[in-house]
CSV table of C-alpha atoms and ligand atoms in Angstrom, one decimal:
chain,number,residue,atom,x,y,z
A,1,MET,CA,81.1,126.3,140.8
A,2,SER,CA,80.4,128.3,143.8
A,3,GLY,CA,83.2,127.2,145.6
A,4,GLN,CA,81.4,126.0,148.8
A,5,LEU,CA,82.9,122.0,148.3
A,6,THR,CA,86.2,120.6,147.4
A,7,VAL,CA,86.6,118.4,144.6
A,8,GLY,CA,87.6,116.1,147.1
A,9,THR,CA,84.4,116.2,149.6
A,10,ILE,CA,82.6,115.6,146.5
A,11,SER,CA,84.4,112.6,145.3
A,12,ALA,CA,84.3,111.1,149.1
A,13,PHE,CA,80.7,111.7,149.2
A,14,LEU,CA,80.1,109.7,145.9
A,15,ILE,CA,82.2,107.2,147.0
A,16,TYR,CA,80.5,106.6,150.4
A,17,ALA,CA,77.6,106.8,148.3
A,18,THR,CA,78.3,103.7,146.3
A,19,GLN,CA,79.6,102.0,149.1
A,20,PHE,CA,76.2,102.1,151.0
A,21,ALA,CA,74.1,100.7,148.5
A,22,ARG,CA,76.2,97.9,147.5
A,23,PRO,CA,75.2,96.0,149.8
A,24,ILE,CA,71.5,96.6,149.2
A,25,ASN,CA,72.3,95.8,145.6
A,26,ASP,CA,74.4,92.4,146.6
A,27,MET,CA,70.9,91.3,148.9
A,28,ALA,CA,68.6,92.2,146.1
A,29,SER,CA,70.8,89.9,143.8
A,30,VAL,CA,70.9,87.1,146.1
A,31,LEU,CA,67.2,87.3,146.9
A,32,THR,CA,66.6,86.5,143.5
A,33,GLN,CA,68.8,83.7,143.5
A,34,LEU,CA,66.9,82.1,146.5
A,35,GLN,CA,63.9,82.4,144.7
A,36,SER,CA,64.9,80.1,141.4
A,37,ALA,CA,66.4,78.1,144.0
A,38,ALA,CA,63.3,77.4,146.0
A,39,ALA,CA,61.5,76.9,142.5
A,40,ALA,CA,64.3,74.5,141.4
A,41,ALA,CA,64.0,72.7,144.9
A,42,GLU,CA,60.0,72.1,144.3
A,43,ARG,CA,61.0,70.8,140.9
A,44,ILE,CA,63.6,67.9,142.8
A,45,PHE,CA,60.9,67.4,145.6
A,46,ALA,CA,58.2,66.7,142.9
A,47,LEU,CA,60.5,63.8,140.6
A,48,ILE,CA,61.6,62.6,144.5
A,49,ASP,CA,58.0,62.3,146.0
A,50,ALA,CA,56.6,60.6,142.3
A,51,GLU,CA,55.5,57.0,142.8
A,52,PRO,CA,57.4,54.7,140.3
A,53,GLU,CA,55.2,52.5,137.9
A,54,SER,CA,54.7,49.4,139.1
A,55,ASN,CA,57.0,46.8,137.6
A,56,ASP,CA,55.4,44.2,135.4
A,57,LYS,CA,57.9,42.9,134.0
A,58,ASN,CA,56.8,39.2,135.4
A,59,LEU,CA,53.3,39.7,134.2
A,60,PRO,CA,51.6,37.8,131.3
A,61,ASP,CA,51.1,40.0,127.9
A,62,LEU,CA,47.8,40.9,126.5
A,63,ALA,CA,46.1,38.2,124.3
A,64,ALA,CA,43.9,40.4,122.5
A,65,LYS,CA,41.0,38.9,120.5
A,66,GLY,CA,39.0,41.2,118.2
A,67,GLY,CA,39.4,44.4,120.8
A,68,ARG,CA,36.6,44.7,123.2
A,69,ILE,CA,36.7,47.1,125.7
A,70,ASP,CA,35.1,47.7,129.3
A,71,PHE,CA,35.5,50.8,132.0
A,72,LYS,CA,33.8,49.4,135.0
A,73,ASP,CA,33.1,51.8,137.7
A,74,VAL,CA,36.2,53.8,136.9
A,75,TYR,CA,37.1,57.0,139.4
A,76,PHE,CA,40.2,59.0,138.7
A,77,SER,CA,41.4,62.8,139.0
A,78,TYR,CA,44.9,63.9,138.3
A,79,ASP,CA,45.3,65.9,141.8
A,80,LYS,CA,43.5,64.0,144.6
A,81,LYS,CA,41.4,67.1,145.6
A,82,THR,CA,39.3,67.9,142.2
A,83,PRO,CA,37.7,64.7,141.0
A,84,LEU,CA,37.2,64.2,137.3
A,85,ILE,CA,36.1,61.0,136.4
A,86,GLU,CA,33.2,59.5,138.6
A,87,ASN,CA,31.8,56.5,138.2
A,88,LEU,CA,32.4,55.8,134.1
A,89,ASN,CA,31.2,52.8,132.5
A,90,LEU,CA,31.3,52.3,129.4
A,91,THR,CA,32.0,49.4,126.5
A,92,ALA,CA,33.3,49.3,122.8
A,93,MET,CA,32.6,46.6,121.1
A,94,PRO,CA,35.1,44.7,118.9
A,95,GLY,CA,35.5,46.4,115.4
A,96,ARG,CA,33.3,49.5,116.4
A,97,THR,CA,34.2,53.3,116.2
A,98,VAL,CA,33.3,54.6,119.3
A,99,ALA,CA,33.2,58.5,119.3
A,100,ILE,CA,33.7,61.2,122.3
A,101,VAL,CA,32.3,64.2,122.1
A,102,GLY,CA,32.5,67.4,124.4
A,103,PRO,CA,33.9,70.8,125.5
A,104,THR,CA,37.9,71.6,126.1
A,105,GLY,CA,38.6,70.1,129.4
A,106,SER,CA,35.7,67.5,129.9
A,107,GLY,CA,38.0,65.1,130.2
A,108,LYS,CA,38.3,63.4,126.8
A,109,THR,CA,42.0,62.7,126.4
A,110,THR,CA,42.1,61.6,130.1
A,111,ILE,CA,40.3,58.6,128.7
A,112,VAL,CA,42.9,58.0,126.6
A,113,ASN,CA,45.3,58.4,129.2
A,114,LEU,CA,43.4,55.7,131.0
A,115,LEU,CA,43.0,53.4,128.4
A,116,MET,CA,46.8,53.4,127.6
A,117,ARG,CA,47.8,53.6,131.6
A,118,PHE,CA,49.4,56.5,131.3
A,119,TYR,CA,47.9,56.9,134.4
A,120,ASP,CA,46.4,54.3,136.5
A,121,VAL,CA,42.3,54.6,137.7
A,122,ASP,CA,42.1,55.2,141.2
A,123,SER,CA,39.5,52.5,141.6
A,124,GLY,CA,37.2,50.1,139.1
A,125,VAL,CA,38.7,48.7,135.9
A,126,ILE,CA,39.3,48.9,132.3
A,127,THR,CA,39.3,45.4,130.7
A,128,ILE,CA,40.9,44.8,127.2
A,129,ASP,CA,38.9,41.1,125.9
A,130,SER,CA,38.0,40.6,129.7
A,131,GLN,CA,41.4,40.8,130.6
A,132,PRO,CA,42.1,43.8,133.0
A,133,GLU,CA,44.5,45.9,132.1
A,134,GLU,CA,46.1,45.9,135.4
A,135,SER,CA,46.8,42.0,135.0
A,136,VAL,CA,49.3,42.1,132.0
A,137,ASN,CA,52.5,44.2,131.5
A,138,ARG,CA,52.2,47.9,129.8
A,139,ASP,CA,54.4,47.2,126.9
A,140,SER,CA,52.1,44.6,125.8
A,141,LEU,CA,49.2,46.3,126.2
A,142,ARG,CA,50.3,49.5,124.5
A,143,ARG,CA,51.5,47.0,121.6
A,144,HIS,CA,47.6,46.6,120.7
A,145,PHE,CA,47.1,50.1,120.2
A,146,ALA,CA,47.8,52.9,117.8
A,147,MET,CA,47.6,56.8,118.4
A,148,VAL,CA,47.5,59.4,116.2
A,149,LEU,CA,47.2,62.8,117.5
A,150,GLN,CA,46.7,66.5,117.2
A,151,ASP,CA,50.2,67.3,117.3
A,152,THR,CA,52.2,64.9,114.8
A,153,TRP,CA,55.2,63.6,115.8
A,154,LEU,CA,58.5,63.3,113.5
A,155,PHE,CA,62.3,63.0,114.3
A,156,CYS,CA,65.0,63.6,112.0
A,157,GLY,CA,65.5,61.1,109.6
A,158,THR,CA,64.0,59.4,106.0
A,159,VAL,CA,60.4,59.5,105.3
A,160,HIS,CA,61.2,55.5,105.2
A,161,GLU,CA,62.6,55.9,108.8
A,162,ASN,CA,59.6,57.5,109.8
A,163,ILE,CA,57.1,55.2,109.1
A,164,ALA,CA,59.1,52.4,110.1
A,165,TYR,CA,59.2,53.6,113.6
A,166,ALA,CA,55.7,51.6,114.2
A,167,ARG,CA,57.9,48.6,113.4
A,168,PRO,CA,61.3,48.9,112.6
A,169,ASP,CA,61.8,44.7,111.3
A,170,ALA,CA,58.9,46.3,107.9
A,171,SER,CA,60.1,45.7,104.7
A,172,ASP,CA,60.2,48.4,102.0
A,173,ASP,CA,56.7,46.8,100.5
A,174,GLU,CA,55.1,46.8,103.9
A,175,ILE,CA,56.3,50.9,104.2
A,176,ILE,CA,54.7,51.4,100.9
A,177,ALA,CA,51.6,49.4,101.5
A,178,ALA,CA,50.9,51.4,104.7
A,179,ALA,CA,51.6,54.9,102.7
A,180,LYS,CA,49.5,53.9,100.1
A,181,SER,CA,46.7,53.2,102.0
A,182,ALA,CA,47.1,56.2,104.3
A,183,HIS,CA,46.7,58.5,100.7
A,184,ALA,CA,50.7,59.4,101.7
A,185,ASP,CA,52.4,57.7,98.5
A,186,SER,CA,51.6,60.2,95.8
A,187,PHE,CA,52.8,63.3,98.1
A,188,ILE,CA,56.0,61.5,99.3
A,189,ARG,CA,56.7,60.7,95.5
A,190,ARG,CA,56.7,64.1,94.7
A,191,LEU,CA,59.2,64.9,97.0
A,192,PRO,CA,63.0,65.4,96.4
A,193,LYS,CA,64.3,61.8,97.0
A,194,GLY,CA,60.6,60.7,97.7
A,195,TYR,CA,61.3,57.9,101.1
A,196,ASP,CA,64.7,59.0,101.0
A,197,THR,CA,64.1,62.8,101.7
A,198,ILE,CA,65.5,63.6,104.8
A,199,ILE,CA,62.8,65.3,107.4
A,200,ALA,CA,63.8,68.0,109.5
A,201,GLU,CA,63.2,67.7,113.2
A,202,ASP,CA,60.0,68.9,113.6
A,203,GLY,CA,58.7,68.5,109.9
A,204,GLY,CA,59.4,71.9,109.2
A,205,ASN,CA,59.9,71.2,105.5
A,206,LEU,CA,56.3,69.0,105.1
A,207,SER,CA,52.7,71.0,105.4
A,208,GLN,CA,50.3,70.1,108.6
A,209,GLY,CA,48.6,67.9,106.5
A,210,GLN,CA,51.9,66.2,104.9
A,211,LYS,CA,52.7,65.3,108.5
A,212,GLN,CA,49.8,64.1,109.8
A,213,LEU,CA,49.2,61.7,106.7
A,214,LEU,CA,52.8,60.1,107.9
A,215,THR,CA,51.9,59.6,111.5
A,216,ILE,CA,48.8,57.9,109.4
A,217,ALA,CA,50.8,55.9,107.8
A,218,ARG,CA,52.9,54.8,110.9
A,219,ALA,CA,49.7,53.7,112.7
A,220,MET,CA,48.6,51.7,109.5
A,221,LEU,CA,51.9,50.0,109.4
A,222,ALA,CA,51.6,49.0,113.2
A,223,ASP,CA,47.8,47.8,112.0
A,224,PRO,CA,47.2,46.9,115.6
A,225,GLU,CA,43.3,45.7,117.1
A,226,ILE,CA,42.4,49.3,118.0
A,227,LEU,CA,42.9,52.4,117.1
A,228,ILE,CA,43.1,56.1,119.1
A,229,LEU,CA,42.2,59.7,116.8
A,230,ASP,CA,42.3,62.3,119.7
A,231,GLU,CA,42.0,65.6,117.5
A,232,ALA,CA,43.9,64.1,114.7
A,233,THR,CA,42.2,66.2,112.5
A,234,SER,CA,41.9,69.7,114.2
A,235,SER,CA,44.7,71.1,113.3
A,236,VAL,CA,44.7,70.6,109.0
A,237,ASP,CA,42.6,72.7,106.6
A,238,THR,CA,39.3,71.2,105.7
A,239,VAL,CA,40.3,70.0,102.1
A,240,THR,CA,43.2,68.3,103.7
A,241,GLU,CA,40.8,66.6,106.4
A,242,GLN,CA,38.6,65.2,103.6
A,243,ARG,CA,42.1,63.5,102.5
A,244,ILE,CA,42.8,62.3,105.6
A,245,GLN,CA,39.0,61.4,106.2
A,246,ARG,CA,39.6,59.0,103.3
A,247,ALA,CA,42.5,57.5,105.4
A,248,PHE,CA,40.9,57.2,108.8
A,249,LEU,CA,37.8,55.6,107.1
A,250,LYS,CA,40.0,52.8,105.7
A,251,MET,CA,42.0,52.7,109.0
A,252,LEU,CA,38.8,52.4,111.0
A,253,GLU,CA,37.7,49.2,109.1
A,254,ASN,CA,37.4,46.3,111.3
A,255,ARG,CA,39.2,47.6,114.5
A,256,THR,CA,38.1,49.1,117.7
A,257,ALA,CA,38.5,53.2,117.9
A,258,PHE,CA,38.0,56.1,119.8
A,259,VAL,CA,37.8,58.6,117.7
A,260,ILE,CA,38.0,62.3,119.3
A,261,ALA,CA,36.7,65.4,117.2
A,262,HIS,CA,35.9,69.0,117.5
A,263,ARG,CA,33.9,68.9,113.9
A,264,LEU,CA,31.0,66.9,114.5
A,265,SER,CA,31.2,65.9,110.6
A,266,THR,CA,34.0,63.4,111.8
A,267,ILE,CA,32.1,61.2,114.2
A,268,ARG,CA,28.3,61.4,112.5
A,269,SER,CA,29.1,57.9,111.4
A,270,ALA,CA,30.1,56.3,114.5
A,271,ASP,CA,28.3,53.3,115.9
A,272,LEU,CA,28.3,55.1,119.6
A,273,ILE,CA,28.7,58.7,120.5
A,274,LEU,CA,29.3,59.7,123.8
A,275,VAL,CA,29.0,63.6,125.1
A,276,MET,CA,31.0,64.3,127.8
A,277,LYS,CA,30.9,67.2,130.4
A,278,ASN,CA,32.9,67.6,133.2
A,279,GLY,CA,34.2,64.0,133.4
A,280,ASN,CA,30.9,62.1,133.4
A,281,ILE,CA,29.3,60.7,130.1
A,282,ILE,CA,25.8,62.7,130.0
A,283,GLU,CA,24.5,61.6,126.6
A,284,GLN,CA,25.2,58.4,124.7
A,285,GLY,CA,23.7,56.8,121.8
A,286,THR,CA,23.7,57.2,117.7
A,287,HIS,CA,23.9,60.6,115.9
A,288,GLU,CA,20.3,60.2,115.2
A,289,GLU,CA,19.2,59.0,118.6
A,290,LEU,CA,21.2,62.1,120.3
A,291,LEU,CA,19.5,64.5,118.2
A,292,SER,CA,16.3,63.4,118.1
A,293,ALA,CA,16.8,63.6,122.2
A,294,HIS,CA,17.0,67.5,122.1
A,295,GLY,CA,20.0,67.7,125.2
A,296,PHE,CA,23.1,68.6,125.2
A,297,TYR,CA,24.5,66.8,121.9
A,298,TYR,CA,21.5,68.3,119.9
A,299,GLU,CA,22.8,71.7,121.2
A,300,LEU,CA,26.3,71.0,120.3
A,301,TYR,CA,25.4,69.9,117.1
A,302,ASN,CA,23.4,72.8,115.8
A,303,ALA,CA,26.0,75.3,117.4
B,1,ADP,N1,48.7,66.0,133.4
B,1,ADP,C1,47.8,66.7,133.7
B,1,ADP,N2,48.1,66.2,135.6
B,1,ADP,C2,46.8,67.3,135.8
B,1,ADP,N3,45.4,67.9,135.1
B,1,ADP,C3,45.2,67.6,134.0
B,1,ADP,C4,46.2,66.9,133.6
B,1,ADP,N4,45.9,66.5,132.2
B,1,ADP,C5,44.3,67.3,131.9
B,1,ADP,N5,44.1,67.5,133.5
B,1,ADP,C6,42.8,68.2,133.3
B,1,ADP,O1,42.2,67.5,133.6
B,1,ADP,C7,40.9,68.5,132.6
B,1,ADP,C8,40.2,67.3,131.6
B,1,ADP,O2,41.3,67.0,130.7
B,1,ADP,P1,41.5,66.5,129.3
B,1,ADP,O3,41.1,65.1,129.9
B,1,ADP,O4,42.6,66.8,128.7
B,1,ADP,O5,40.4,67.2,128.5
B,1,ADP,P2,39.8,67.4,127.1
B,1,ADP,O6,40.8,66.4,126.3
B,1,ADP,O7,38.1,66.6,126.7
B,1,ADP,O8,40.2,68.5,126.1
B,1,ADP,C9,41.1,69.4,132.5
B,1,ADP,O9,40.4,70.4,133.7
B,1,ADP,C10,42.8,69.3,132.9
B,1,ADP,O10,43.0,70.7,133.3
B,2,MG,MG1,42.2,66.6,124.7
């Protein structure tokens, strides 16, 4: 405006300024690409380095009779630098219920992971009816278990198909019987198309409690020797919990069961209660024994 610079000079200045900045911008964007490449490489190498599961196709099937489970001197850690489970010994008698309680991160789910052989123990043995888990194939081992977990897993398909997932050859009558013993039959019949109602991918058209009842029906249909309930009722309300509780009690009859629960009401009636802390069993006994011991369980119960 004061006439000291011509239009030509100022345009030239602006063009040079942009040209000067461009490589700096380019370098910045290459840098972000390099960073995501490094993150991707980390995952690729983790996969390449992962040790494959040992081939167990030629190992015999598990012949469970009753379902007595023993952990003997078991050591395990996810990453070798931080020990988690050390020298764990426990016995679950056939047909009895073992409850595991303890703060979050104390290793309750880890025990289940080891039992199902999602991870192998570092040392020690887990036996089922005195057969070491490593001496049988994983498929047959897992067929003897049913699990009901906190997060329900349903797929897009009919109610019927979702329950039958446990045993695809089950007859209609068997599926309805399983739903009845899970206290799920009455709500299923009230659905628009009963057993043929399509469930959305995540069970979106059902309540949390209803989804849980379906997974219980699934476990009932599978009818295995050993049952695992891992915080199965922690995401439902108290009324639903009481309904599910009846289904659970029925399912626990004559089965070896591991029950992990936040609410101590659920585990009071267990035959054996294990109290875990930092990967160790620090107390064990029945509800009454643990209360009269005035230990960690006593504190937990009163809290
Ligand atoms: N897949 C995993 N990989 C590495 N660490 C894990 C894994 N699962 C659990 N952990 C760690 O192991 C410890 C015990 O976890 P977990 O058995 O799930 O506890 P709980 O079920 O009692 O809440 C925690 O410190 C947790 O961070
Ligand atoms: Mg857990």
